Short mmCIF file of C-alpha atoms in Angstrom, two decimals:
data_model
loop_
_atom_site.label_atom_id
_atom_site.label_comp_id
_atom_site.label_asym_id
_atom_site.label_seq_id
_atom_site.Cartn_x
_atom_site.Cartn_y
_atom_site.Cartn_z
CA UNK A 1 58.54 105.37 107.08
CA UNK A 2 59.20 109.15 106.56
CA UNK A 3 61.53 109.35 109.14
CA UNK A 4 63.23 105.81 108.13
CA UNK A 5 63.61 107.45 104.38
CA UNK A 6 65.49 110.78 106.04
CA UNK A 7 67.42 108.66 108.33
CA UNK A 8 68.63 106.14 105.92
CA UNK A 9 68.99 108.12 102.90
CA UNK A 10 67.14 105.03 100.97
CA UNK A 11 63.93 106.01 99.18
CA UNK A 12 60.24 104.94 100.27
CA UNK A 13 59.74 102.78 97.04
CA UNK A 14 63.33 100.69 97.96
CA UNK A 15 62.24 100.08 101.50
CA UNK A 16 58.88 99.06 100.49
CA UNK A 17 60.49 96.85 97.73
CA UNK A 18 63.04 95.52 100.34
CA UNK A 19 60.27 94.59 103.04
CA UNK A 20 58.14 93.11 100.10
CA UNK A 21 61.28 90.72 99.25
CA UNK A 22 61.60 90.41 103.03
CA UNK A 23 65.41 91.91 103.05
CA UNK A 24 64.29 94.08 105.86
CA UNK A 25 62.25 93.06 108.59
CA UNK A 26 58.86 94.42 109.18
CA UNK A 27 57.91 97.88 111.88
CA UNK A 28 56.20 97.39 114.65
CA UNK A 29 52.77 98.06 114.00
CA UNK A 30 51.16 100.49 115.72
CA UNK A 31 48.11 101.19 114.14
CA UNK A 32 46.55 99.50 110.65
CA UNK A 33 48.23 101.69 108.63
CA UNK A 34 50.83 102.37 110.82
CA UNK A 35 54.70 101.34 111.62
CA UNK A 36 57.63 102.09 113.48
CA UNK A 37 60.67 101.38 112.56
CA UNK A 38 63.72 101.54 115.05
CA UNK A 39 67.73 101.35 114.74
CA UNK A 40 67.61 97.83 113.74
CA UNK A 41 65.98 98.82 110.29
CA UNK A 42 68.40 101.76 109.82
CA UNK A 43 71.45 99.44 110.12
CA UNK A 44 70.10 96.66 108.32
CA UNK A 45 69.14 99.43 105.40
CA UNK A 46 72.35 100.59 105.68
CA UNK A 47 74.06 97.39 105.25
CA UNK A 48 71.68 96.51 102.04
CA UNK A 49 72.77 99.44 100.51
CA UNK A 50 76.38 98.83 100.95
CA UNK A 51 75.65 95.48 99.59
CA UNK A 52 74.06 96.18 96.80
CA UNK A 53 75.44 99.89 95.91
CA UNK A 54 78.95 99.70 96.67
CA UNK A 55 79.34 95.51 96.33
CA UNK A 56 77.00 95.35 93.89
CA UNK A 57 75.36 92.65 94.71
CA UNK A 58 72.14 91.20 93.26
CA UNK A 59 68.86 90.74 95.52
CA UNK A 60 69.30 86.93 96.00
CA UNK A 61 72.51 86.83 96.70
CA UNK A 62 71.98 89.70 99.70
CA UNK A 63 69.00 87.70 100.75
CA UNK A 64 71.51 84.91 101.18
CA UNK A 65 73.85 86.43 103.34
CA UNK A 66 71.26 88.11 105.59
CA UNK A 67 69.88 85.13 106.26
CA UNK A 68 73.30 83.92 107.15
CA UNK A 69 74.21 86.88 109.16
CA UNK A 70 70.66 86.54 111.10
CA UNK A 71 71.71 83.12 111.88
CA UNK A 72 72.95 82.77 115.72
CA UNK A 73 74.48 79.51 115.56
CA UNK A 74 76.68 81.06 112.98
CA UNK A 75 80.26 82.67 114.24
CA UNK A 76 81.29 85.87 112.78
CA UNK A 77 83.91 84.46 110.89
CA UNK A 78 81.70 82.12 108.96
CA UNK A 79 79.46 85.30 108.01
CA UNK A 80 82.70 87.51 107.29
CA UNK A 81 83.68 84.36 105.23
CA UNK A 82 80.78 83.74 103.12
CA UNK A 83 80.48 87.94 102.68
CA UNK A 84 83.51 88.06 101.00
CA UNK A 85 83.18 85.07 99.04
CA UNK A 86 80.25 86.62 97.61
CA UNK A 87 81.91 89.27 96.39
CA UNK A 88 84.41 87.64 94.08
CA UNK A 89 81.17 84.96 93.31
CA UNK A 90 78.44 86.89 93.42
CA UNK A 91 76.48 83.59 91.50
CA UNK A 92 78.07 81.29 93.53
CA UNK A 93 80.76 79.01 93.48
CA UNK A 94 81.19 77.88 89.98
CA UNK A 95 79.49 74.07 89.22
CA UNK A 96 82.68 72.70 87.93
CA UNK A 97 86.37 73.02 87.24
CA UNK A 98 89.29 72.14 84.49
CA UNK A 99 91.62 69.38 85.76
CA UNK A 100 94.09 72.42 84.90
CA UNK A 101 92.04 74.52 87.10
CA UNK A 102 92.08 72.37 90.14
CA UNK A 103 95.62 71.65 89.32
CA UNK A 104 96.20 75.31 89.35
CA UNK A 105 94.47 75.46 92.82
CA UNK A 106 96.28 72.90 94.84
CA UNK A 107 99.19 75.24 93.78
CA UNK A 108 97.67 77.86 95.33
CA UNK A 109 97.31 75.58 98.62
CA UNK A 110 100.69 75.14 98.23
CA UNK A 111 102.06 79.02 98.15
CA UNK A 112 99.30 79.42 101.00
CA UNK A 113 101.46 77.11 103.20
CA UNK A 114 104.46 78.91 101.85
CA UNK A 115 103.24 82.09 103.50
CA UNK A 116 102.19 80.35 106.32
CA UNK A 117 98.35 81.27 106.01
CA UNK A 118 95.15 78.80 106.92
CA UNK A 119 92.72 79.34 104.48
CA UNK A 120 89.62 77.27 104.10
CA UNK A 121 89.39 75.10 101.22
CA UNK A 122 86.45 76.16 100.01
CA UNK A 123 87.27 80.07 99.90
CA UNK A 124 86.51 81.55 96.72
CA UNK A 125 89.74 83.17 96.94
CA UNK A 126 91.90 80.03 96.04
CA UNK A 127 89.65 80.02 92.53
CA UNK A 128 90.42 83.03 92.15
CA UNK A 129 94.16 82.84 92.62
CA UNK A 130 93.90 80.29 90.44
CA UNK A 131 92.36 81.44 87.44
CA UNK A 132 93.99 84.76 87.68
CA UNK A 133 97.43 82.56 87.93
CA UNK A 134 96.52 80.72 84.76
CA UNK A 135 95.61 83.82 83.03
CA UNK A 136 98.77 85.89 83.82
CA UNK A 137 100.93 82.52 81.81
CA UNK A 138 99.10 82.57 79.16
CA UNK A 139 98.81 86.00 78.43
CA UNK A 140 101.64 87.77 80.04
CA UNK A 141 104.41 85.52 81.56
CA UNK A 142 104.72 82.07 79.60
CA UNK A 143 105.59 79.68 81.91
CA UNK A 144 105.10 81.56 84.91
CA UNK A 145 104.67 78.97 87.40
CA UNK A 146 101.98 79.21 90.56
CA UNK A 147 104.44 80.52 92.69
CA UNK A 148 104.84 84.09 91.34
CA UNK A 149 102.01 84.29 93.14
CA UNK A 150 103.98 84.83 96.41
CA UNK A 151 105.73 88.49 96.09
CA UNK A 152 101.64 89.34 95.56
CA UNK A 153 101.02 87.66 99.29
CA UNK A 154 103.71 88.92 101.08
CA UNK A 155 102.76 92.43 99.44
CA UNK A 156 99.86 92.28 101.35
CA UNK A 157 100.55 90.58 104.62
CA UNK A 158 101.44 92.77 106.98
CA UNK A 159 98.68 95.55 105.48
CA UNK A 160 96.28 92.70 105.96
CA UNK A 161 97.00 91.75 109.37
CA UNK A 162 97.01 95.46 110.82
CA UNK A 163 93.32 95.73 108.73
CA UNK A 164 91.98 93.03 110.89
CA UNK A 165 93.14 94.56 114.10
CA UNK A 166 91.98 97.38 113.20
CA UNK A 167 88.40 96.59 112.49
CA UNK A 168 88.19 92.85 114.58
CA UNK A 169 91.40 93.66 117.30
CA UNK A 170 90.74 95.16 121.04
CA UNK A 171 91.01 98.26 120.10
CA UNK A 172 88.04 98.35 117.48
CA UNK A 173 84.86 99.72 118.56
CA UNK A 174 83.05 96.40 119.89
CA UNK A 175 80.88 94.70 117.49
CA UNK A 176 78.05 94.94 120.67
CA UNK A 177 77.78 98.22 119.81
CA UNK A 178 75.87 98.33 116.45
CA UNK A 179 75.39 94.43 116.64
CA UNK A 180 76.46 92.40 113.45
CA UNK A 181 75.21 94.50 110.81
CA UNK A 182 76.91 97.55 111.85
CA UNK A 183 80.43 95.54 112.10
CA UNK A 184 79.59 93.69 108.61
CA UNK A 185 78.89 97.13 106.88
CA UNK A 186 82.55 98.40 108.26
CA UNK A 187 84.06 95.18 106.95
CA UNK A 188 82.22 95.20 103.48
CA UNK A 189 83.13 98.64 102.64
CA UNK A 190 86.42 98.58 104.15
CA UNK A 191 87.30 95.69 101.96
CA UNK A 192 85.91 97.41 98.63
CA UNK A 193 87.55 100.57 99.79
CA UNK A 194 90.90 99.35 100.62
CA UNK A 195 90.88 97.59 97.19
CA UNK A 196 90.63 100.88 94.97
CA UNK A 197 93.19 102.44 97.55
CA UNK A 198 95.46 99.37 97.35
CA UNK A 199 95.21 99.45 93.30
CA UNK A 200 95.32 102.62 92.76
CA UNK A 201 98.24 102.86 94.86
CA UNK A 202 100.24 99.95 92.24
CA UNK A 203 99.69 102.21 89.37
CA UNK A 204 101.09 105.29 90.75
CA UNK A 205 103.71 103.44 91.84
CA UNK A 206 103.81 101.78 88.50
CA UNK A 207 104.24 105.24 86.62
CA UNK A 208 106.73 106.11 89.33
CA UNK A 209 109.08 103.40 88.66
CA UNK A 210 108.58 102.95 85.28
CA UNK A 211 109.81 106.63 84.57
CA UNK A 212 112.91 105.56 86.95
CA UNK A 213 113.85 102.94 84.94
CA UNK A 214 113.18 104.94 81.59
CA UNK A 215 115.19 107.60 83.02
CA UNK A 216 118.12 105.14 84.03
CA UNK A 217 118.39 103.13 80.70
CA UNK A 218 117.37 106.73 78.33
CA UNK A 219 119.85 107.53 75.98
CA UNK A 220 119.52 111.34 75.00
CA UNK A 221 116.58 110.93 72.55
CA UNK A 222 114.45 109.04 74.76
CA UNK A 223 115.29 111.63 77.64
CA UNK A 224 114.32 114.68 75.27
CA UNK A 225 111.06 113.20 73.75
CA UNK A 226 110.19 112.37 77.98
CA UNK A 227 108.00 115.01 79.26
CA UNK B 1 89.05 87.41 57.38
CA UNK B 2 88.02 84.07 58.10
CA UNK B 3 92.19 83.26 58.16
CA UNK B 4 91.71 86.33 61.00
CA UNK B 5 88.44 85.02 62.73
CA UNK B 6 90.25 81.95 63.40
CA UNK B 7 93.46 83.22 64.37
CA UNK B 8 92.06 85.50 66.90
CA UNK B 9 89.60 83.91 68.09
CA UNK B 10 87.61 86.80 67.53
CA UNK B 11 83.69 86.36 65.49
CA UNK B 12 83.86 87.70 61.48
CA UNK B 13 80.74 90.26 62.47
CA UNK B 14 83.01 91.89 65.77
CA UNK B 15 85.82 92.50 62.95
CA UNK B 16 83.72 93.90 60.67
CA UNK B 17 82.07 96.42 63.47
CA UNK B 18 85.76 97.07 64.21
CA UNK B 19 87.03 97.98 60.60
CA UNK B 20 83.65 100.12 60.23
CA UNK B 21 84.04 101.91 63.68
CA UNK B 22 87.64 102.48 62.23
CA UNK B 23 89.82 100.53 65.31
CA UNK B 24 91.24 98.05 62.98
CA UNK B 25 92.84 99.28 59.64
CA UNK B 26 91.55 98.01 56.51
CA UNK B 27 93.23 94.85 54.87
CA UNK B 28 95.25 94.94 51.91
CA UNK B 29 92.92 94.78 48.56
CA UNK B 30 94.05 91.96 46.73
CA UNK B 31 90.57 91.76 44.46
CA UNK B 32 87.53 93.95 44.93
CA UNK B 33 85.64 91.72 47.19
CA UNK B 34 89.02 90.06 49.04
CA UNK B 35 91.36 91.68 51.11
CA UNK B 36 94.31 89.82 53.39
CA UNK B 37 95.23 91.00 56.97
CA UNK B 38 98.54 90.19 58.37
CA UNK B 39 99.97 90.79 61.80
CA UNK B 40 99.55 93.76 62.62
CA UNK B 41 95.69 93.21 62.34
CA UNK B 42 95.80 90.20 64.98
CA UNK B 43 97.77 91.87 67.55
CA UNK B 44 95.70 94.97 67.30
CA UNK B 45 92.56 92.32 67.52
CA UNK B 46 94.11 91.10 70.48
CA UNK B 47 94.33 94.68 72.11
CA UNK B 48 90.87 95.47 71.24
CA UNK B 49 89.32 92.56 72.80
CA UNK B 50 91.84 92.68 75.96
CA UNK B 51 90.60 96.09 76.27
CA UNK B 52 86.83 95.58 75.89
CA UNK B 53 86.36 92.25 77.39
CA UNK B 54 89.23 92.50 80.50
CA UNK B 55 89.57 95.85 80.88
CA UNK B 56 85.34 96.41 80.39
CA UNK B 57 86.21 99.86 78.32
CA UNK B 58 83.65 101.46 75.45
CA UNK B 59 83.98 101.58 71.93
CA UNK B 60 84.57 105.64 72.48
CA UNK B 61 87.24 105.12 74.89
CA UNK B 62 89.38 102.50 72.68
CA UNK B 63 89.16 104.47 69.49
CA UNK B 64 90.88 107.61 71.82
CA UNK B 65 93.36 104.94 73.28
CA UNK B 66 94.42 104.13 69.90
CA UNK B 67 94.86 107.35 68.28
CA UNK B 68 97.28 108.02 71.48
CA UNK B 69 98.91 105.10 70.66
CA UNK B 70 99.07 105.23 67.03
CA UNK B 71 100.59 108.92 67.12
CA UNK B 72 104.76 108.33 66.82
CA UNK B 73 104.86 111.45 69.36
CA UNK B 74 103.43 109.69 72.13
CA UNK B 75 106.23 108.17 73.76
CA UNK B 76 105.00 104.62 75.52
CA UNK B 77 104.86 106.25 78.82
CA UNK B 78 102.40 108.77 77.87
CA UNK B 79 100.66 106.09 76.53
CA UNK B 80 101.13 103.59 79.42
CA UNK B 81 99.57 106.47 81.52
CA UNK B 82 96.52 106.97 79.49
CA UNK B 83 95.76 103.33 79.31
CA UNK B 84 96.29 103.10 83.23
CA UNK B 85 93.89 106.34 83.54
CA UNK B 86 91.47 105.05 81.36
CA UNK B 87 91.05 102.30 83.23
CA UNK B 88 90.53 103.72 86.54
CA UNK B 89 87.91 106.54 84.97
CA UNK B 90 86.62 105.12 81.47
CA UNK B 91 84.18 108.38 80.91
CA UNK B 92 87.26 110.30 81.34
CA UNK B 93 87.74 113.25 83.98
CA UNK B 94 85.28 114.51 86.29
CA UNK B 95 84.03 117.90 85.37
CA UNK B 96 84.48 119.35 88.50
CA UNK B 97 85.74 118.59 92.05
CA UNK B 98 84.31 119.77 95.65
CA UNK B 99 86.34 121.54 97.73
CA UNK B 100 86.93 118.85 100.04
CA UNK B 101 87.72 116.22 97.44
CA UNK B 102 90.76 119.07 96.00
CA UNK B 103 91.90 119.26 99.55
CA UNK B 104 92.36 115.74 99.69
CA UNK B 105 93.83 115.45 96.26
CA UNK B 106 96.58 117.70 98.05
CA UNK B 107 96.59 115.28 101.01
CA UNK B 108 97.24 112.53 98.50
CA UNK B 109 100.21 114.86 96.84
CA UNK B 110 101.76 114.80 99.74
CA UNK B 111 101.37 111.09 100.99
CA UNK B 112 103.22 110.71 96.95
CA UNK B 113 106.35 112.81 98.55
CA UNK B 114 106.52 110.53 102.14
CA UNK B 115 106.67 107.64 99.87
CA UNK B 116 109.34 109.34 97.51
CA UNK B 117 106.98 108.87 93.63
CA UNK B 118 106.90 111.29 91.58
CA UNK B 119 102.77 110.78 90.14
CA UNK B 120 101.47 113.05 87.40
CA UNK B 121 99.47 115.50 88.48
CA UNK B 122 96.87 114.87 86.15
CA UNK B 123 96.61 111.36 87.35
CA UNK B 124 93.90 109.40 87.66
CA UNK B 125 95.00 107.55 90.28
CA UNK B 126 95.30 110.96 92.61
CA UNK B 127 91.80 111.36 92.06
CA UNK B 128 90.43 107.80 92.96
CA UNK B 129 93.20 107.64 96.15
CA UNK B 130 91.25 111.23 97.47
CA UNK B 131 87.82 109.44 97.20
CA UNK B 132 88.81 106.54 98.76
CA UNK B 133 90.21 107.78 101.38
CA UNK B 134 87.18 110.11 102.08
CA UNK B 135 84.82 107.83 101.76
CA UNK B 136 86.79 105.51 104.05
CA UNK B 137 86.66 108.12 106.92
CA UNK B 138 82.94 108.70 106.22
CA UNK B 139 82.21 104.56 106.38
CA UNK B 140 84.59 102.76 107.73
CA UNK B 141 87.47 104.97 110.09
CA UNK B 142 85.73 108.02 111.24
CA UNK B 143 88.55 111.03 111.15
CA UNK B 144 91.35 109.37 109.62
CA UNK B 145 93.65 111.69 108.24
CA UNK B 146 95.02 111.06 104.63
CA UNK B 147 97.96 109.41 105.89
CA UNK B 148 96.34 106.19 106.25
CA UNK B 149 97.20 105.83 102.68
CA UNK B 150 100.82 105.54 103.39
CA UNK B 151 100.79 101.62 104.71
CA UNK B 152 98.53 100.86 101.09
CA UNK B 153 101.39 102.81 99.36
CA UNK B 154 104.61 100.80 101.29
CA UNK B 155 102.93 97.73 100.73
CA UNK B 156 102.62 97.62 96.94
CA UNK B 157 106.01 99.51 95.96
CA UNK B 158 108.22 96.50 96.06
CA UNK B 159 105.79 94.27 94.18
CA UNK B 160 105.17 97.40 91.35
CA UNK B 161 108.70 97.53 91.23
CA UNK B 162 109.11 94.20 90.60
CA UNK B 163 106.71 94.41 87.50
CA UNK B 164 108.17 97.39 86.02
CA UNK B 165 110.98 95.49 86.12
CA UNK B 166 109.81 92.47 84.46
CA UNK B 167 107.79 94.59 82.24
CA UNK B 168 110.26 97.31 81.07
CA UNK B 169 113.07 96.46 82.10
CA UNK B 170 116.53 94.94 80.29
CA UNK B 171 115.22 91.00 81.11
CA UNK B 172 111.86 91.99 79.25
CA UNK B 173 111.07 90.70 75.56
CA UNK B 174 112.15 93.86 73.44
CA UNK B 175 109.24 95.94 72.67
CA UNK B 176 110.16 96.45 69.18
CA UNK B 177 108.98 92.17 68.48
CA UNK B 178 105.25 92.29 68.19
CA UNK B 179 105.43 96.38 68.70
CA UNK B 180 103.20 98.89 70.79
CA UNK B 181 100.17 97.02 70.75
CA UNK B 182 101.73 93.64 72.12
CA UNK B 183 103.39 95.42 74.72
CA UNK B 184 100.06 97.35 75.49
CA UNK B 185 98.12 94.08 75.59
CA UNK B 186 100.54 92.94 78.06
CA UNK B 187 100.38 95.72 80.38
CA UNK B 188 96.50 95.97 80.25
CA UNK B 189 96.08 92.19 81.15
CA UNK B 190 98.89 92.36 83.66
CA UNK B 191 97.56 95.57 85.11
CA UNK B 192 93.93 93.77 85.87
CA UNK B 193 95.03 90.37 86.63
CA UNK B 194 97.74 91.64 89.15
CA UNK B 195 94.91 93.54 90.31
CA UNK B 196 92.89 90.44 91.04
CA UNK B 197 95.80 88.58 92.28
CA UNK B 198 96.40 90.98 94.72
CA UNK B 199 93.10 91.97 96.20
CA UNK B 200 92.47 87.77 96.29
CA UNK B 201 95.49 87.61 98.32
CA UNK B 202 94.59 90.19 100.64
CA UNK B 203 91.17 88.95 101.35
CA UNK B 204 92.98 85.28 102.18
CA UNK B 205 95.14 87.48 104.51
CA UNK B 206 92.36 88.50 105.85
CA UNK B 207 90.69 85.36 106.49
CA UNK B 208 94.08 83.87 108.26
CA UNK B 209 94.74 86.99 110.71
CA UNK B 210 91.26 87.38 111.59
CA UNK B 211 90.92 83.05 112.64
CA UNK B 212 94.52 84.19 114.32
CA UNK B 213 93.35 86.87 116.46
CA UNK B 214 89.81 85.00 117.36
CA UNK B 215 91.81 82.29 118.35
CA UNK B 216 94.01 84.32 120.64
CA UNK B 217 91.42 86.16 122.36
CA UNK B 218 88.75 82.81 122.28
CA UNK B 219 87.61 81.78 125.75
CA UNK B 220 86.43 78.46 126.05
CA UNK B 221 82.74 79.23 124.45
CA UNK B 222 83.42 80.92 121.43
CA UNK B 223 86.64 78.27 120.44
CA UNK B 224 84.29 75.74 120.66
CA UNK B 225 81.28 77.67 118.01
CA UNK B 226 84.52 78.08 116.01
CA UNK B 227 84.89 75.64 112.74
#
């Protein structure tokens, strides 16, 4: 377990508390007191810490998905799927909605079809969309209606599609080569990742155009007082 | 205050741990137990909770927001930039910086100058971009060069212009009706909620080029485990 601690970078007390709650599965034993532990522990420790560290993700919610992910009549969409569900529900999908919330979602549906995208109907990402749609009118565009949430899709469509073929297309390293937990730890920390880049990309470009526009409309004060 | 509780929305004891703490100004004494707020207090309110409850920002934090705000010398780009910081790095700054992490700050200076924006070099957004990007070629893309920012960067400019735009710009609501703080409570809310609109959209990109590109390269087995 030694070795598994150096390897992993994960202290002894986590790995014993993850084999106790039976995240990981256990050595092989090789004596009473004795284990080994092999490459499948190291990627599956890898993955839990990516899970819970960098998702932030609570225990049951982990144990959830690895038991979904150690599942082989499930397809690696389905698992990719209900990864990245949990991390905009990390409790779950919510027990009920607003008529103005479903309302609000088979607009969604309806800018989905717009863009031309298939989306399951029960991906957390439609709530989402939703609420965040309904959030934006009341608090910063009255009236908006469900379709300014286009420009925000087509923003991200072609970045989106050259992501997946990066990470799922034929000329990704093959997802034999690591086995599922290896490929799921690229995809859950390449979609945290890529959302800090992709936002904190919007607000520098916010500050960029917003000091081209105060530039074009500044009379002299406002150009003096600019720094 | 109860005139302000309901109003706002916000509870009598949050107010009164808001005048004490000194965010909110005191009322106007009309007897020495009775003052009446007008408002200025409940779009200040409003900013408060935006900030704390969207935004997730400490008590510390807000009360150095304000004073930036509140100061007639900060002109509302300043301003707009320290909000936008403070919301990427609540604590403030980072002490110090490795090497490698001020090499890629450099890296990101010059992905700014391919796309054309002109960033503050104090921003926060610099700083997050470099550790992103690092931590990306440590995780997900071994020995991608900082470039790989540009396609994040080309992807959200026409959407940030378009909120500038509808933000700053001549179509906006004058800043002047409802003042700084109702034009800060719109760009905080609109800053997080485009945020989640954005990184919700990706992630249904996702799920639509990924079923896409299984479907292209299916053979007969795996279209049939697909749902």
């Amino acid at each position: 377990m030694a070795d598994l601690t150096r390897a992993s970078g994960v202290p002894t007390a986590s790995i014993k508390f993850y084999l106790r709650e039976g995240l990981l599965h256990p050595g092989e034993r090789t004596a009473p007191n004795q284990a080994t532990y092999g490459e499948s522990h190291l990627s599956r420790l890898r993955l839990i810490r990516a899970l819970r560290e960098v998702a932030g993700l609570g225990v049951e919610t982990i144990r959830r998905l690895l038991r979904t992910i150690d599942d082989p009549h499930e397809d690696v969409l389905a698992v990719l799927g209900q990864v990245t569900d949990a991390l905009l529900e990390p409790d779950g999908p919510p027990a009920s909605r607003t008529p103005e919330q479903l309302a609000a979602e088979a607009g969604v549906e309806r800018v989905f079809t717009i863009l031309g995208w298939e989306v399951e109907p029960t991906s957390a990402t439609r709530r989402r969309l939703a609420d965040a749609a309904l959030a934006m009118r009341d608090n910063c565009l009255p009236g908006a209606p469900i379709e300014m949430l286009i420009p925000y899709g087509q923003a991200v469509a072609p970045l989106a599609r050259m992501e997946v073929e990066m990470s799922l297309g034929p000329g990704a390293q093959p997802s034999s080569g690591g086995g599922r937990d290896a490929s799921l730890l690229t995809v859950v920390t390449g979609t945290i990742l890529g959302e800090q880049i992709l936002t904190a990309m919007r607000r520098a470009a916010h500050e960029h155009y917003a000091k081209l526009l105060e530039r074009g409309k500044a009379g002299p004060k406002r150009a003096a007082r600019r720094r």
